[in-house]
Short mmCIF file of C-alpha atoms in Angstrom, two decimals:
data_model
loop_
_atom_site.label_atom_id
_atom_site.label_comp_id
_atom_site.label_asym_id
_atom_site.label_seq_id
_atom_site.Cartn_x
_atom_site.Cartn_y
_atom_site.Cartn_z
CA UNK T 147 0.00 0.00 0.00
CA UNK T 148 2.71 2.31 1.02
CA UNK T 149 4.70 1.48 -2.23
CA UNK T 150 1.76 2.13 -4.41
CA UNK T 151 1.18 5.57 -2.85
CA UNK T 152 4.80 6.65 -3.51
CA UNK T 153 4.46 5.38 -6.96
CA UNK T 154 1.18 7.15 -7.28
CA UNK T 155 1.74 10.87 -9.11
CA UNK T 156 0.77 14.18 -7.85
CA UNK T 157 -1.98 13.90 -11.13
CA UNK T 158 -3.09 10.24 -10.45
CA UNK T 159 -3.50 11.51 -7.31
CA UNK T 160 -5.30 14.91 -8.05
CA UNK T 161 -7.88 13.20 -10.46
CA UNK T 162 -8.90 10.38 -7.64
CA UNK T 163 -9.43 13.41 -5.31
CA UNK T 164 -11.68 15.37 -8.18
CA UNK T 165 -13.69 11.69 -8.63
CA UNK T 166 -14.18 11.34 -4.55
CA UNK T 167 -15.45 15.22 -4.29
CA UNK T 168 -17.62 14.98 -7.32
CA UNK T 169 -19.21 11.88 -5.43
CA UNK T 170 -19.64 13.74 -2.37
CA UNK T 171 -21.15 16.62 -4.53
CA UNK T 172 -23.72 14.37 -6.55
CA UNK T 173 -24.44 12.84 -3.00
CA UNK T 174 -25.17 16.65 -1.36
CA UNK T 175 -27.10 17.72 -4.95
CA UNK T 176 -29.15 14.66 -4.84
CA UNK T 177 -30.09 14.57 -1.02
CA UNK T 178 -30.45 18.36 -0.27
CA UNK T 179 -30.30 20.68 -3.75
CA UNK T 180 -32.89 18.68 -5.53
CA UNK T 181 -35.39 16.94 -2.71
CA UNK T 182 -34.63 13.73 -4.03
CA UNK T 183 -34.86 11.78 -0.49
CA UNK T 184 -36.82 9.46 0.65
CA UNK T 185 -40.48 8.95 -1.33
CA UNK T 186 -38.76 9.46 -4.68
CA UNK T 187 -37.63 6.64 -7.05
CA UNK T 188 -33.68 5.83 -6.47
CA UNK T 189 -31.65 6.51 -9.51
CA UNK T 190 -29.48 3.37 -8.31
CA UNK T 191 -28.68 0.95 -11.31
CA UNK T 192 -29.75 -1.70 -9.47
CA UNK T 193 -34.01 -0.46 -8.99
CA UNK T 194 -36.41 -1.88 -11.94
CA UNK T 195 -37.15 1.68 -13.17
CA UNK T 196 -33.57 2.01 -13.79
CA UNK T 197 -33.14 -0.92 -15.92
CA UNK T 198 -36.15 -0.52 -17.94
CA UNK T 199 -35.28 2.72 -18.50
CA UNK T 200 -32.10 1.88 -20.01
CA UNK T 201 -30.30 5.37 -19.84
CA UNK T 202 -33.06 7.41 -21.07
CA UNK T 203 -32.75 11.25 -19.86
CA UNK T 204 -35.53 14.24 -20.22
CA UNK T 205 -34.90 16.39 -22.58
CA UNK T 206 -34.80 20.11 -21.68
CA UNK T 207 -33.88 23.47 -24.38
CA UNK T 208 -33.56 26.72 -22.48
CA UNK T 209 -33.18 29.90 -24.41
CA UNK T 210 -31.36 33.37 -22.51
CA UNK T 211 -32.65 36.65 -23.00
CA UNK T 212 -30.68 39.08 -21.64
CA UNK T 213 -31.86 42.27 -23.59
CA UNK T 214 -32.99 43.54 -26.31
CA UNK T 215 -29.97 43.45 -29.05
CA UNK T 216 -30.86 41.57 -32.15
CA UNK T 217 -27.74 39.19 -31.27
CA UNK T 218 -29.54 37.63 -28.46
CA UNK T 219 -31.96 35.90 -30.86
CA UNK T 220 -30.48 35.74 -33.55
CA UNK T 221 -27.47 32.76 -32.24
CA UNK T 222 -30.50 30.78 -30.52
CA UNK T 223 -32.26 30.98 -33.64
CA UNK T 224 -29.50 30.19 -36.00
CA UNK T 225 -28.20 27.08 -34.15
CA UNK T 226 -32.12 25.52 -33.76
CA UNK T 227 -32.57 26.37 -37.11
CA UNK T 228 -28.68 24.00 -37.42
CA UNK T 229 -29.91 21.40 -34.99
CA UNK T 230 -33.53 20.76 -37.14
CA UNK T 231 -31.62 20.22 -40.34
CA UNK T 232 -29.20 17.93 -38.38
CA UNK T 233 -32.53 15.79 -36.83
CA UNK T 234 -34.06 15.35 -39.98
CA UNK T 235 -31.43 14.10 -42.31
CA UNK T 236 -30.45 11.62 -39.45
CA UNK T 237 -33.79 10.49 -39.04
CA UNK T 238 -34.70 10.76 -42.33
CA UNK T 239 -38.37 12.54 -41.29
CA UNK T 240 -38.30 16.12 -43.60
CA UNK T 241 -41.02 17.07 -41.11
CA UNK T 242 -39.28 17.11 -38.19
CA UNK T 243 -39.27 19.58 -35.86
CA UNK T 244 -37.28 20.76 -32.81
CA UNK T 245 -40.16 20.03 -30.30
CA UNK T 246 -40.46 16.86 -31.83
CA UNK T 247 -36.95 16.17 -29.50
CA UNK T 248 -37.70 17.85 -26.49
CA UNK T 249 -39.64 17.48 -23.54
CA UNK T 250 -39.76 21.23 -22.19
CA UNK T 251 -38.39 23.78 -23.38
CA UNK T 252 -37.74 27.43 -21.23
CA UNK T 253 -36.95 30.84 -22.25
CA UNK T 254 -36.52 34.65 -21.39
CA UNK T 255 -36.81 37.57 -23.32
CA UNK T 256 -36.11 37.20 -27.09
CA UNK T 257 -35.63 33.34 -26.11
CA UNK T 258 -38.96 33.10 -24.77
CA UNK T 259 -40.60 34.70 -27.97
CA UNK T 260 -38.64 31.57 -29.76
CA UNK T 261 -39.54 28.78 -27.14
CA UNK T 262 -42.94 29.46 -27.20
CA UNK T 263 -42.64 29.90 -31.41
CA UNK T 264 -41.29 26.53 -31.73
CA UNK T 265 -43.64 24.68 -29.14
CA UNK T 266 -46.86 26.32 -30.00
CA UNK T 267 -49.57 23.73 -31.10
CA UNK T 268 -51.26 24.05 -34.54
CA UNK T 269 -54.08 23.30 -35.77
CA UNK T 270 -53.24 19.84 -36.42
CA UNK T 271 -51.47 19.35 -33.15
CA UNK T 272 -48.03 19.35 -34.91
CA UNK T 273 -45.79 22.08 -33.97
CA UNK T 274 -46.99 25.24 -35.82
CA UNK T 275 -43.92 26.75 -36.42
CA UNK T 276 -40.49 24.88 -37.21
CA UNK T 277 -36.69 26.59 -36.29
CA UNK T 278 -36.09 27.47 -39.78
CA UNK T 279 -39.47 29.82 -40.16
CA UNK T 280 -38.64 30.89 -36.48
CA UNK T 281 -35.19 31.77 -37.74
CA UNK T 282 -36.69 33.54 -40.37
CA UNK T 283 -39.06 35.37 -38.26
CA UNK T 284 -35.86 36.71 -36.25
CA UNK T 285 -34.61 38.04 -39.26
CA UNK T 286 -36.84 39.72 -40.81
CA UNK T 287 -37.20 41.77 -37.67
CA UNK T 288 -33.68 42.65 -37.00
CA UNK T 289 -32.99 43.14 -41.08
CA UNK T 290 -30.65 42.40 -43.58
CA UNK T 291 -28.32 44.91 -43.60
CA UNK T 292 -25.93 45.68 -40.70
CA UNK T 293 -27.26 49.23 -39.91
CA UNK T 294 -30.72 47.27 -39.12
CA UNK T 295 -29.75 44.50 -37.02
CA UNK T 296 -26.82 45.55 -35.44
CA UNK T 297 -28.15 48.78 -34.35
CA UNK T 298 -29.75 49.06 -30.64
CA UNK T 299 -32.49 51.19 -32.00
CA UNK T 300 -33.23 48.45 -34.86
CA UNK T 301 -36.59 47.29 -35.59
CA UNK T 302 -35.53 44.16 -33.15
CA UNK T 303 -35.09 46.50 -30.37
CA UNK T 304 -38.94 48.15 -31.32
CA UNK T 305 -40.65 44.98 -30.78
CA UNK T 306 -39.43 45.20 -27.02
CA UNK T 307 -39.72 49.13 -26.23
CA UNK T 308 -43.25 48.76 -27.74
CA UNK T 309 -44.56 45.62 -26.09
CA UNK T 310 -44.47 43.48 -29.82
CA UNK T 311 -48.64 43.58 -29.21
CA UNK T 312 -49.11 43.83 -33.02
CA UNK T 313 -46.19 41.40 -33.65
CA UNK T 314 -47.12 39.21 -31.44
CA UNK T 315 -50.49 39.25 -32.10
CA UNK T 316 -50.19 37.92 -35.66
CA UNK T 317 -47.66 35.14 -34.29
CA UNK T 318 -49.56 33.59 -31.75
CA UNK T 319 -53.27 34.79 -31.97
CA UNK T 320 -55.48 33.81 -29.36
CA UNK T 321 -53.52 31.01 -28.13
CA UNK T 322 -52.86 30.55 -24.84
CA UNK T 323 -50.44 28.54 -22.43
CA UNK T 324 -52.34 25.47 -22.84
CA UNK T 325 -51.60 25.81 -27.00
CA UNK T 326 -48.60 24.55 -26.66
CA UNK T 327 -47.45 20.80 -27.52
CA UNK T 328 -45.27 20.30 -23.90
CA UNK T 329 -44.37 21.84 -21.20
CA UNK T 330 -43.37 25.80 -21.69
CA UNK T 331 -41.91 27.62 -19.21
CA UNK T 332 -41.26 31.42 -19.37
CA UNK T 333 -39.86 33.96 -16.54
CA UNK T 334 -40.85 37.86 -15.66
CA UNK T 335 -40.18 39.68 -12.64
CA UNK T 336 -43.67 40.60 -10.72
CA UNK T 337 -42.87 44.62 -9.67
CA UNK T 338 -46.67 43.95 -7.90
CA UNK T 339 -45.15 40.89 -5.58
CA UNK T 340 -41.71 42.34 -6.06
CA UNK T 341 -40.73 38.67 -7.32
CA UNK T 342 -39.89 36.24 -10.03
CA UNK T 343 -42.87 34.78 -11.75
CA UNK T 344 -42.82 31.80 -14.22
CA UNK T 345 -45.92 31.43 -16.86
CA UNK T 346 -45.90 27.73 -17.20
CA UNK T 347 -47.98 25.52 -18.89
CA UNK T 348 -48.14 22.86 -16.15
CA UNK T 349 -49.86 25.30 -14.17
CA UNK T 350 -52.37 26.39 -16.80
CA UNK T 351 -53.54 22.75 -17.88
CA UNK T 352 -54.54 22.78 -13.43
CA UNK T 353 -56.15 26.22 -13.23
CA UNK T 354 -57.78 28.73 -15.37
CA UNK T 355 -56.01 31.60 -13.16
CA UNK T 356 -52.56 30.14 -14.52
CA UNK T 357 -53.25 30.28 -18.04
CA UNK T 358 -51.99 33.04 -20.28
CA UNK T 359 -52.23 34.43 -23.60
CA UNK T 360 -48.77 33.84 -25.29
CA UNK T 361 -48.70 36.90 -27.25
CA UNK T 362 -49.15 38.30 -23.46
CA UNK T 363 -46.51 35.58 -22.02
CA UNK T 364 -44.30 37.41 -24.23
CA UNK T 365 -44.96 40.64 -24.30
CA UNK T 366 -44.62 40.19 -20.44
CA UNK T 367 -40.57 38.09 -20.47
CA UNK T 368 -39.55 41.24 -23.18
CA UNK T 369 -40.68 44.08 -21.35
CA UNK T 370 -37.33 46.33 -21.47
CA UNK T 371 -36.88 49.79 -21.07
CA UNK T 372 -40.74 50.76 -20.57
CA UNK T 373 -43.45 50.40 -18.25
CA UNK T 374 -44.55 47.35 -16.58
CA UNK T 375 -47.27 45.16 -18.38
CA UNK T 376 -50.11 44.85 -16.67
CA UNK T 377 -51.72 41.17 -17.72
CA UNK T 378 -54.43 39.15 -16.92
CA UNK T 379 -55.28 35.52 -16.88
CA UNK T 380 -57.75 34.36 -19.18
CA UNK T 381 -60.19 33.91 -16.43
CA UNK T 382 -58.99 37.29 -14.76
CA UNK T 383 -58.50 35.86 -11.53
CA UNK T 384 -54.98 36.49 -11.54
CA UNK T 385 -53.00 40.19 -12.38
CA UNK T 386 -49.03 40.94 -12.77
CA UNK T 387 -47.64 43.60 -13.40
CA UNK T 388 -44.47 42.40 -15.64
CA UNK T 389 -40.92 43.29 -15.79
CA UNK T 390 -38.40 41.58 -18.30
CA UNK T 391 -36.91 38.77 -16.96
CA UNK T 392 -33.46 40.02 -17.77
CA UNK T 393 -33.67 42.09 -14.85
CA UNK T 394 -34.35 39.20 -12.16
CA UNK T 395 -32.07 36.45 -11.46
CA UNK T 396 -34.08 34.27 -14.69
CA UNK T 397 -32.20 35.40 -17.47
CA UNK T 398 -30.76 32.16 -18.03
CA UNK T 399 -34.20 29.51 -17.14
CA UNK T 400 -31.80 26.86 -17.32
CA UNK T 401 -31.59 26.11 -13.67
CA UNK T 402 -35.54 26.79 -13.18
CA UNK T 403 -35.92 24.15 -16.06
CA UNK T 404 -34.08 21.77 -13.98
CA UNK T 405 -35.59 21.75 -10.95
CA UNK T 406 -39.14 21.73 -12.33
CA UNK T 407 -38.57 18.39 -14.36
CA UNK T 408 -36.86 16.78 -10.82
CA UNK T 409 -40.18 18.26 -8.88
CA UNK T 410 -42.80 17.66 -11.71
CA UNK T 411 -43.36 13.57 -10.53
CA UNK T 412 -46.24 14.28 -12.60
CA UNK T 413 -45.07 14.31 -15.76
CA UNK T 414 -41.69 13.38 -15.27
CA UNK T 415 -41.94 10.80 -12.87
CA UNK T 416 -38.52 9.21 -13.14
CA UNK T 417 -36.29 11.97 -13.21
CA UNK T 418 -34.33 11.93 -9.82
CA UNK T 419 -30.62 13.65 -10.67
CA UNK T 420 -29.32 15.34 -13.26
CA UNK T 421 -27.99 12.14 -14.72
CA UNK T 422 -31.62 11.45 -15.93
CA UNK T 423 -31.78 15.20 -17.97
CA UNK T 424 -30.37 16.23 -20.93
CA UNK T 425 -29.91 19.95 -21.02
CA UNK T 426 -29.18 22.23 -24.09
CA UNK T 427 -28.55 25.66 -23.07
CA UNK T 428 -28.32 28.74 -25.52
CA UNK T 429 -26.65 32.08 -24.12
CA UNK T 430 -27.09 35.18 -26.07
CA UNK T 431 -24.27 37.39 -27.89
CA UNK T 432 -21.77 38.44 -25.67
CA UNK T 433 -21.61 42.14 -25.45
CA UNK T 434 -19.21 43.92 -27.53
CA UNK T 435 -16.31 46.13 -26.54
CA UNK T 436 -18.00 49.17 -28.14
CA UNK T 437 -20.77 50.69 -26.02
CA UNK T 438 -22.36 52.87 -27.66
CA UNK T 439 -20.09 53.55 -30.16
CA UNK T 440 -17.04 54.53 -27.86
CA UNK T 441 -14.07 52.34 -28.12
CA UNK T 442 -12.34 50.69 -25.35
CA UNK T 443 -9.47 53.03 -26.94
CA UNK T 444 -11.00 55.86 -26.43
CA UNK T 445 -9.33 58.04 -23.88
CA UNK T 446 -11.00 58.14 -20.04
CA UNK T 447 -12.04 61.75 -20.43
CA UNK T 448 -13.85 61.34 -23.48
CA UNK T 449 -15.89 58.38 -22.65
CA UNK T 450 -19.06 58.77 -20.67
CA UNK T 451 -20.91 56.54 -18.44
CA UNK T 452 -22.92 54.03 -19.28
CA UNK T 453 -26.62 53.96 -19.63
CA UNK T 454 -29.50 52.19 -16.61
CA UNK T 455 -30.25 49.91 -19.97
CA UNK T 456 -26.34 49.05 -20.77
CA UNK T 457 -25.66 48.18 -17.33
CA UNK T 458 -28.84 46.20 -16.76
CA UNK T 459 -27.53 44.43 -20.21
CA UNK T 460 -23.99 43.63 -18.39
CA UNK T 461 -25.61 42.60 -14.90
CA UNK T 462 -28.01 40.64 -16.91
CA UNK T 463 -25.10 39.01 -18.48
CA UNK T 464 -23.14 38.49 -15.33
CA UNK T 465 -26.44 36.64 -13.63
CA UNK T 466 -26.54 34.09 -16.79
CA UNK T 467 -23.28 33.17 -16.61
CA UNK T 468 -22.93 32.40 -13.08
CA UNK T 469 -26.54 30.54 -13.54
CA UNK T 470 -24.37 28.21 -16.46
CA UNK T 471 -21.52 27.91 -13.94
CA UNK T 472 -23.54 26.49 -11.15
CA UNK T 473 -25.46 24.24 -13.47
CA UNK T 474 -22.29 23.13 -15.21
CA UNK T 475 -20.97 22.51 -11.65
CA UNK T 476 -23.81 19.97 -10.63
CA UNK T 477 -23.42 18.11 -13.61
CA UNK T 478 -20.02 17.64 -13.20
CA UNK T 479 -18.53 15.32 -15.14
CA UNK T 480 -21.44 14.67 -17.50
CA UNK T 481 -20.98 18.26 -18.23
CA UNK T 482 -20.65 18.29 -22.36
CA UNK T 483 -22.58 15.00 -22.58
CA UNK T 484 -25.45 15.87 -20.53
CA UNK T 485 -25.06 19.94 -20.23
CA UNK T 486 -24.48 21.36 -23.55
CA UNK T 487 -24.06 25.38 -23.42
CA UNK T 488 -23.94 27.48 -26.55
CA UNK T 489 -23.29 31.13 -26.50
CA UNK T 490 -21.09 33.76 -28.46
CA UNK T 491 -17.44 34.79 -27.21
CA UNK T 492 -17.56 38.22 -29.12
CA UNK T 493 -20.61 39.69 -31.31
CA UNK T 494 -19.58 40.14 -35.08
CA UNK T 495 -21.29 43.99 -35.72
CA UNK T 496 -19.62 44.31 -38.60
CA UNK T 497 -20.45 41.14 -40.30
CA UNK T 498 -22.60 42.21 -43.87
CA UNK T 499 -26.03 41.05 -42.42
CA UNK T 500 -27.91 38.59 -40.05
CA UNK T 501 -27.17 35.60 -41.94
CA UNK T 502 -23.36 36.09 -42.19
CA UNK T 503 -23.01 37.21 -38.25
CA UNK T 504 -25.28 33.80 -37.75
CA UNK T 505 -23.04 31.90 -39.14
CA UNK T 506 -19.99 33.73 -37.55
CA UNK T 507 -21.24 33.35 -33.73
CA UNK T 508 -21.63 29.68 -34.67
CA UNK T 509 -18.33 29.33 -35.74
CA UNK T 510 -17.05 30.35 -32.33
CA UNK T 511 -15.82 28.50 -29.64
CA UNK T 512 -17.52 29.54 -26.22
CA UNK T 513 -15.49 29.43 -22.81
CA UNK T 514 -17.36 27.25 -20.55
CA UNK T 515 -16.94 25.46 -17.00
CA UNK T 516 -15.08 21.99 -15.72
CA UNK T 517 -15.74 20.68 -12.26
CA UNK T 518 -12.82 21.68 -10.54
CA UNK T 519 -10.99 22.65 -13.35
CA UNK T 520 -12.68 26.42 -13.52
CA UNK T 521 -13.52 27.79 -16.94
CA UNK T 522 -11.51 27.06 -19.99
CA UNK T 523 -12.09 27.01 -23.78
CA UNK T 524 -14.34 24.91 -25.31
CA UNK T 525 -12.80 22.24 -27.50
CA UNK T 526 -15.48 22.81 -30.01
CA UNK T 527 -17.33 24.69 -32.09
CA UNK T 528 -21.14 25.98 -31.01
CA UNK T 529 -21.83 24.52 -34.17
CA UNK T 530 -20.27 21.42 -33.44
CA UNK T 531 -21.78 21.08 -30.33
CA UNK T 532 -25.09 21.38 -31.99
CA UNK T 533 -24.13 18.22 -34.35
CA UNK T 534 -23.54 16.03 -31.83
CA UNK T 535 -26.66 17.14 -29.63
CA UNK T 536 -28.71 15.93 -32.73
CA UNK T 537 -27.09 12.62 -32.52
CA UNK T 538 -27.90 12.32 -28.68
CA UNK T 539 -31.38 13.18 -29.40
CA UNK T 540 -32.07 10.59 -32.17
CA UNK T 541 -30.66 8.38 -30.02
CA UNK T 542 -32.88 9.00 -27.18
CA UNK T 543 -35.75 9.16 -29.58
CA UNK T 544 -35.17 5.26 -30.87
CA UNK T 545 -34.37 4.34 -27.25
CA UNK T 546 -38.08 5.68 -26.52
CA UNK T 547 -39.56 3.48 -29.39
CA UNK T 548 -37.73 0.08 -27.84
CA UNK T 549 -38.74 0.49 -23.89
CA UNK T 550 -41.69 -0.19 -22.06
CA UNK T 551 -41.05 2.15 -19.59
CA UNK T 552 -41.95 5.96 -20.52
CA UNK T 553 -40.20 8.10 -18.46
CA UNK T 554 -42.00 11.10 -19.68
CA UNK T 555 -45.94 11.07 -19.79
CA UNK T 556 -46.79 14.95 -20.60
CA UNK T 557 -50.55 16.40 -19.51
CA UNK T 558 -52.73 16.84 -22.13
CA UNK T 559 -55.74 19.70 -22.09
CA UNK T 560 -58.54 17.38 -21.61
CA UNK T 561 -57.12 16.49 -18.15
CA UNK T 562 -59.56 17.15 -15.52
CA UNK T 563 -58.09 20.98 -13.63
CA UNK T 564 -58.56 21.67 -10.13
CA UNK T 565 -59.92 24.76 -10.53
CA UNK T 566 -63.41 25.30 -10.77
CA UNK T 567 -63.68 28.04 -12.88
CA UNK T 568 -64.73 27.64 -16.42
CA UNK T 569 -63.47 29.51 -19.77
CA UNK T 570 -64.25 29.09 -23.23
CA UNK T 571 -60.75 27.70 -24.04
CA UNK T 572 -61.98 24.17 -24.23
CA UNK T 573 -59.71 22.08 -26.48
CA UNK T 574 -62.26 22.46 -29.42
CA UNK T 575 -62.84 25.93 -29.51
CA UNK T 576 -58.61 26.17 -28.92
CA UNK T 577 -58.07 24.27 -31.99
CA UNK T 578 -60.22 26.00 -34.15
CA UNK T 579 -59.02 29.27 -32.60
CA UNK T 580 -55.45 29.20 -33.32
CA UNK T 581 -56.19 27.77 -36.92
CA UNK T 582 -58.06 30.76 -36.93
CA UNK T 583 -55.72 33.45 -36.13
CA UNK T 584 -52.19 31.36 -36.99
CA UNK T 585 -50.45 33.90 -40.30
CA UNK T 586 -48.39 32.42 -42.88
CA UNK T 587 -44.87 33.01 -41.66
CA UNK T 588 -44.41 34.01 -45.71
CA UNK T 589 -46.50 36.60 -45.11
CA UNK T 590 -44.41 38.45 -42.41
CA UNK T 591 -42.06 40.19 -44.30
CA UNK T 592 -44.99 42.04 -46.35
CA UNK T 593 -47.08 43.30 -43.03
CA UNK T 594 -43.58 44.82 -41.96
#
C-alpha cells in the first residue's frame, strides 16, 4: 500500500481526489439541492425503473434573454434552425421539428418569444412553427443589412420598447399557455409581488387563473426599457404587473428548467438527478467592446458613463453566466454529454447582415466550465456542439420506441383541472381558434 502511494503521481492523485469530491457533490445535490430523499424513485442501477429505463434522460432546451440586441436571438435561432436540419437528415423525417426532441423547453426575453414559437400547437397538433421559419421570423425583424440589425435602436429593439402587441399578435393569436405541444416555461419579474414569476404551462392545464395568452406571455418576459405590463389571466382571476426577466435572477431559465422536471413527478416521474436530464442551453451574444459607439481606446475623459439599460444588459449578463456555472458545476462530469451550453465569445457587428453574423457566432468557440478545473475554452465549435446534440437526441428518440417504460408522460388539455372556474378555451374551440388566427410566416415580411 505504502509502495503504491509513492508510486502514485501528484496527477493520479489529483484526479482520484476530483472523482471522490464529485461523489460527495452528486451525493449533497441529490439529497439536499434537488429533494430527491426518501419517497422518490432511487436513480441506483440496481431499482427496476432504472433498468427498464435503459439510460433514457428528459430532454430540456432553455433559451437566454438578456436584452434587447438583435444578437440575443439571432445565435438561438440560427443554431435551432442547425440542430432541425441535423434531426431530420439523421432520421430521415423532412417534417421534423425541434419540439419533436424535447420534452420542455424554457426561455426569457427574445428566447422566450422563440420557445414558445417553436412549441406552440397548430391546428393539427403538430408544432406550428419549425426553427427554420422561427429563424426567419428573427430576421426579418432585425434586417438584412448591418445598420438594421446591429443597431440598438433596430426594428428588433422596437418589438421590445413597444410591447411586440401587433407582432405578437399575428404570431400567436389567441392562443394561450395550454396551446402549446409540452411543457413551456417562461420567466418575468412581478414589480406587484416584487418577485420572479414563471408562466408555465403545467400550471395552466390545473387552473384557469394560470393560463396566459402567449402573445401576453411574451410581451410580459420582453418588457425592457418601458413600463410594466399589466396582464391578466384568461379567467382574470390572476393580475401581474411584468418586468423583463433580464432584470431578475431568470435570465438564463436553465436552472428553473431543472428543478421543475426533478419536482414535476407528474409528468416526469422518473427523473431523480441530473444524470436522468439532458440539457441544451443557448446564451445570447456576448456584449461587444463598443458601447455605444465609444471604443475601449477611447481616452477616459472622453468616454461617458454608461446607460440604466447598458448596465442592466452587463448585470443581466453576469447573472446568466454564473446561472451556467452552477449548473455546469452539478453536472459535473457529465458536463458536455449531458449539459451542452452554446453562446457567443464576441458579437460580429460588422459582419454584412444577419445571416453572415449567424453563421460567424456559430463558428465560435464559447469558454465554458469543468468541475474543478474552472472555466476554460471549449474544444469545439457551437456549431459542433449542436451536431452532436442531434445525434444524442435521435438516439434517445429510438431508445423511446424500444422500452416499455416511458419516463416522460406529458398532460394533455382534456385532463380534468382543479380549478373550478370555467373559460371558453376548451380544447375544441382552442383548436379552431389558433387555426383561426395562426399567419403564414411568408407573409411576415410584407405586413412589416
Amino acid at each position: 500500500m505504502e509502495a503504491y502511494a509513492a508510486a502514485a503521481s501528484p496527477r493520479t492523485t489529483a484526479m482520484g481526489a476530483d472523482k471522490l469530491s464529485h461523489q460527495l457533490f452528486s451525493l449533497l445535490e441529490s439529497k439536499f439541492l434537488f429533494g430527491a430523499g426518501a419517497g422518490c424513485l432511487s436513480s441506483g442501477p440496481g431499482t427496476p425503473a432504472r433498468k427498464f429505463l435503459d439510460g433514457g434522460r428528459v430532454r430540456v432546451l432553455a433559451i437566454d434573454g438578456c436584452g434587447a440586441a438583435a444578437e440575443d436571438a439571432l445565435l438561438a435561432a440560427a443554431a435551432l434552425a442547425r440542430l432541425e436540419t441535423q434531426l431530420r437528415e439523421q432520421t430521415g423525417d423532412p417534417d421534423a421539428r425541434v419540439a419533436d426532441f424535447f420534452d420542455l423547453a424554457a426561455g426569457a426575453g427574445a428566447g422566450g418569444v422563440l420557445a414558445a414559437m417553436l412549441f406552440l400547437r397548430g391546428p393539427d397538433g403538430r408544432p406550428r412553427y419549425s426553427a427554420q421559419e422561427a429563424l426567419a421570423f428573427v430576421v426579418s425583424s432585425v434586417g438584412r443589412k448591418e445598420k438594421d440589425w446591429g443597431h440598438r435602436r433596430g426594428r428588433w429593439a422596437k418589438i421590445f420598447r413597444s410591447g411586440g402587441d401587433r407582432v405578437f399578435q399575428r404570431v400567436f393569436g389567441d392562443a394561450t399557455l395550454r396551446d402549446t405541444v409540452a411543457p413551456l416555461l417562461v420567466p418575468c419579474y412581478d414589480l406587484a409581488t416584487a418577485a420572479p414569476f414563471v408562466f408555465s404551462r403545467a400550471d395552466a392545464v390545473e387552473s384557469d387563473a394560470f393560463d396566459f395568452r402567449l402573445r401576453d406571455v411574451c410581451a410580459a418576459t420582453c418588457a425592457v426599457g418601458r413600463e410594466p405590463v399589466a396582464m391578466r389571466s384568461v379567467d382574470g382571476l390572476t393580475t401581474i404587473a411584468a418586468a423583463s426577466a433580464g432584470v431578475a435572477a431568470m435570465g438564463n431559465p436553465a436552472a428553473a428548467a431543472i428543478t421543475h422536471v426533478l419536482h414535476n413527478k407528474q409528468e416526469f416521474p422518473l427523473a431523480t438527478s441530473v444524470e436522468d436530464i439532458l440539457v441544451l442551453s443557448i446564451g445570447g451574444g456576448a456584449s461587444s467592446s463598443v458601447v455605444s459607439g465609444v471604443s475601449s481606446s477611447t481616452p477616459t475623459a472622453t468616454r461617458r458613463s454608461p446607460s440604466p439599460r447598458e448596465l442592466a444588459r452587463v448585470t443581466a449578463e453576469g447573472v446568466a453566466d454564473m446561472v451556467d456555472e452552477s449548473v455546469a458545476m452539478a453536472f459535473g462530469y457529465a458536463c458536455g454529454s449531458n449539459y451542452v451550453r452554446i453562446k457567443a465569445m464576441t458579437t460580429p457587428l460588422h459582419a454584412g447582415n444577419a445571416a453572415a453574423a449567424a453563421g460567424a457566432m456559430l463558428a465560435q468557440r464559447n469558454v465554458e466550465s469543468a468541475l474543478f478545473r474552472g472555466r476554460r475554452l471549449s474544444e469545439r465549435t457551437n456549431a459542433e456542439k449542436v451536431d452532436a446534440l442531434a445525434a444524442e437526441l435521435v438516439k434517445e428518440q429510438e431508445r423511446r420506441r424500444r422500452s416499455p417504460l416511458p419516463n416522460v408522460a406529458i398532460k394533455h388539455v382534456g385532463t380534468p383541472r382543479l380549478s373550478s372556474a370555467t373559460t371558453s378555451s376548451s380544447g375544441t374551440s382552442t383548436a379552431a381558434r389558433t387555426a383561426s388566427t395562426m399567419p403564414s410566416p411568408a407573409s411576415w415580411d410584407s405586413r412589416r
